[in-house]
Coordinates of C-alpha atoms in Angstrom, one line a residue:
M230 CA 0.0 0.0 0.0
A231 CA 1.6 3.2 -1.2
D232 CA 1.5 6.5 0.6
F233 CA -0.2 9.5 -0.9
I234 CA 2.0 11.5 -3.2
E235 CA 3.0 14.7 -1.4
P236 CA 3.0 18.2 -2.9
G237 CA 6.1 19.1 -4.8
K238 CA 6.6 15.5 -6.1
K239 CA 6.1 14.5 -9.7
A240 CA 2.7 12.9 -10.3
P241 CA 3.0 9.2 -11.2
A242 CA 2.4 8.5 -14.9
F243 CA -0.7 6.6 -15.8
T244 CA -2.6 5.4 -18.9
L245 CA -6.2 4.5 -18.3
K246 CA -9.4 4.2 -20.4
D247 CA -12.4 6.3 -19.8
Q248 CA -16.0 5.1 -19.8
D249 CA -16.1 5.3 -23.6
G250 CA -12.8 3.4 -24.1
Q251 CA -10.8 6.5 -24.9
T252 CA -7.2 6.3 -23.6
V253 CA -6.1 9.0 -21.2
K254 CA -2.4 9.5 -20.4
L255 CA -1.1 11.9 -17.9
K256 CA 1.7 13.0 -20.2
D257 CA -0.8 14.0 -22.8
L258 CA -2.5 16.4 -20.3
A259 CA 0.7 18.5 -19.8
G260 CA 0.2 22.2 -20.2
A261 CA -2.9 22.6 -18.1
P262 CA -3.8 21.8 -14.5
V263 CA -5.3 18.4 -13.8
V264 CA -7.7 17.5 -11.1
L265 CA -8.0 13.8 -10.3
F266 CA -10.7 12.8 -7.8
F267 CA -10.7 9.3 -6.5
Y268 CA -14.0 8.0 -5.3
P269 CA -15.1 4.7 -3.8
K270 CA -18.1 3.6 -6.0
D271 CA -20.5 4.8 -8.7
N272 CA -24.1 5.5 -7.7
T273 CA -23.5 5.7 -3.9
P274 CA -24.7 8.7 -1.9
G275 CA -21.4 10.4 -1.1
C276 CA -19.8 9.7 -4.5
T277 CA -23.0 10.9 -6.3
K278 CA -23.0 14.1 -4.2
E279 CA -19.3 14.7 -5.0
A280 CA -19.6 14.1 -8.7
C281 CA -22.7 16.3 -9.0
A282 CA -20.9 19.1 -7.1
F283 CA -18.1 18.9 -9.7
R284 CA -20.7 18.7 -12.5
D285 CA -22.4 21.9 -11.2
R286 CA -19.1 23.8 -11.0
Y287 CA -17.6 22.2 -14.2
A288 CA -17.8 25.5 -16.2
E289 CA -15.8 27.2 -13.4
L290 CA -13.2 24.4 -13.4
Q291 CA -12.9 24.7 -17.2
S292 CA -12.6 28.5 -16.9
A293 CA -9.7 27.9 -14.5
G294 CA -8.1 25.8 -17.2
A295 CA -8.4 22.6 -15.3
Q296 CA -9.0 19.1 -16.8
L297 CA -11.1 17.0 -14.4
F298 CA -11.2 13.3 -14.1
G299 CA -13.1 11.0 -11.7
I300 CA -11.4 7.6 -10.9
S301 CA -12.8 4.5 -9.3
T302 CA -12.5 0.7 -9.6
D303 CA -15.9 0.5 -11.3
S304 CA -16.3 -0.9 -14.8
A305 CA -16.7 1.2 -17.9
E306 CA -20.4 0.0 -18.0
S307 CA -20.9 1.2 -14.5
H308 CA -19.3 4.6 -15.3
I309 CA -21.5 5.0 -18.4
Q310 CA -24.6 4.5 -16.3
F311 CA -23.4 6.8 -13.6
R312 CA -22.4 9.5 -16.1
D313 CA -25.7 9.3 -18.0
K314 CA -27.9 9.2 -14.9
F315 CA -26.3 12.3 -13.5
E316 CA -25.3 14.1 -16.7
L317 CA -21.6 14.2 -15.8
P318 CA -19.7 16.2 -18.4
F319 CA -16.2 15.0 -17.4
P320 CA -14.5 11.6 -18.1
L321 CA -14.6 8.8 -15.5
L322 CA -11.5 6.7 -15.6
V323 CA -11.6 2.9 -15.2
D324 CA -9.1 1.5 -12.7
E325 CA -10.6 -2.0 -12.1
N326 CA -7.3 -3.5 -11.0
H327 CA -6.7 -0.4 -8.8
A328 CA -3.1 -0.1 -10.1
M329 CA -3.4 3.7 -10.5
S330 CA -5.2 4.2 -7.3
E331 CA -2.5 2.3 -5.5
K332 CA 0.3 4.5 -7.2
Y333 CA -1.5 7.6 -5.9
G334 CA -2.1 6.1 -2.4
A335 CA -5.8 6.3 -2.7
Y336 CA -6.3 2.5 -2.6
R337 CA -5.8 1.6 1.1
E338 CA -7.2 -0.2 4.1
K339 CA -10.4 1.3 5.3
N340 CA -12.1 0.8 8.6
L341 CA -15.9 1.1 8.8
Y342 CA -17.5 0.4 12.1
G343 CA -14.6 -1.9 13.0
K344 CA -14.7 -3.8 9.7
K345 CA -11.5 -3.5 7.7
S346 CA -11.4 -3.7 4.0
M347 CA -9.4 -2.5 1.0
G348 CA -10.8 0.2 -1.2
I349 CA -10.5 3.7 -2.5
Q350 CA -10.4 6.4 0.1
R351 CA -12.0 9.6 -1.2
S352 CA -9.1 11.8 -2.2
T353 CA -8.3 14.5 -4.7
Y354 CA -5.1 15.6 -6.4
L355 CA -4.3 18.9 -8.1
I356 CA -1.5 18.5 -10.6
D357 CA 0.1 21.6 -12.3
A358 CA 0.8 22.0 -16.0
A359 CA 4.3 20.6 -15.6
G360 CA 3.0 17.4 -14.0
K361 CA 3.9 18.2 -10.4
V362 CA 1.5 17.6 -7.5
V363 CA 0.4 20.9 -6.1
K364 CA -2.2 19.9 -3.5
V365 CA -3.6 16.7 -2.1
W366 CA -6.9 16.3 -0.2
K367 CA -6.4 12.9 1.6
R368 CA -9.7 12.4 3.4
V369 CA -12.2 14.4 1.4
R370 CA -15.4 15.6 3.1
V371 CA -17.8 16.2 0.2
D372 CA -19.5 19.3 1.4
G373 CA -17.5 22.3 0.1
H374 CA -14.8 20.2 -1.6
D375 CA -15.7 21.7 -5.0
Q376 CA -14.9 25.2 -3.6
Q377 CA -11.7 24.0 -2.1
V378 CA -10.5 22.7 -5.5
L379 CA -11.6 26.0 -7.2
D380 CA -9.7 28.0 -4.5
A381 CA -6.6 25.9 -5.0
L382 CA -6.8 26.4 -8.8
A383 CA -7.1 30.2 -8.3
L384 CA -4.1 30.2 -6.1
L385 CA -2.1 28.1 -8.6
A386 CA -3.1 30.7 -11.3
E387 CA -1.8 33.5 -9.1
Q388 CA 1.5 31.8 -8.6
N389 CA 2.1 31.3 -12.4

């Protein structure tokens, strides 16, 4: 189980397919900030609330120059249903074998009411245009998280 990637470090390279089978590579995203939000499961209350908050602020994220991706271990079919049901305008990346989630430290042991299991811990990465991790939210609380990401993007823009 890997640790979260800390700010200042290079973001681990990845190549994943989105819900429509399109290949997404981190190296192809260079030149603009990237927001990766790791979430446990499609169509669950917290994950739906988080995805819909990003959906509702998507125009603002795009105005900030950000490229947004949701990542979970769900299948492409599950992602398509989730996207269509909630009209999500951003790609959902398929990480069924959790290799990328492990690289980023998001796939870890979780403890719910004393029951331990492995899974994705809700977390978000902001990666700058050069591929460096700028900000990590390790245990995301959904309420207000969309604003936290927008605030961090504004700060990043001020620094550049």
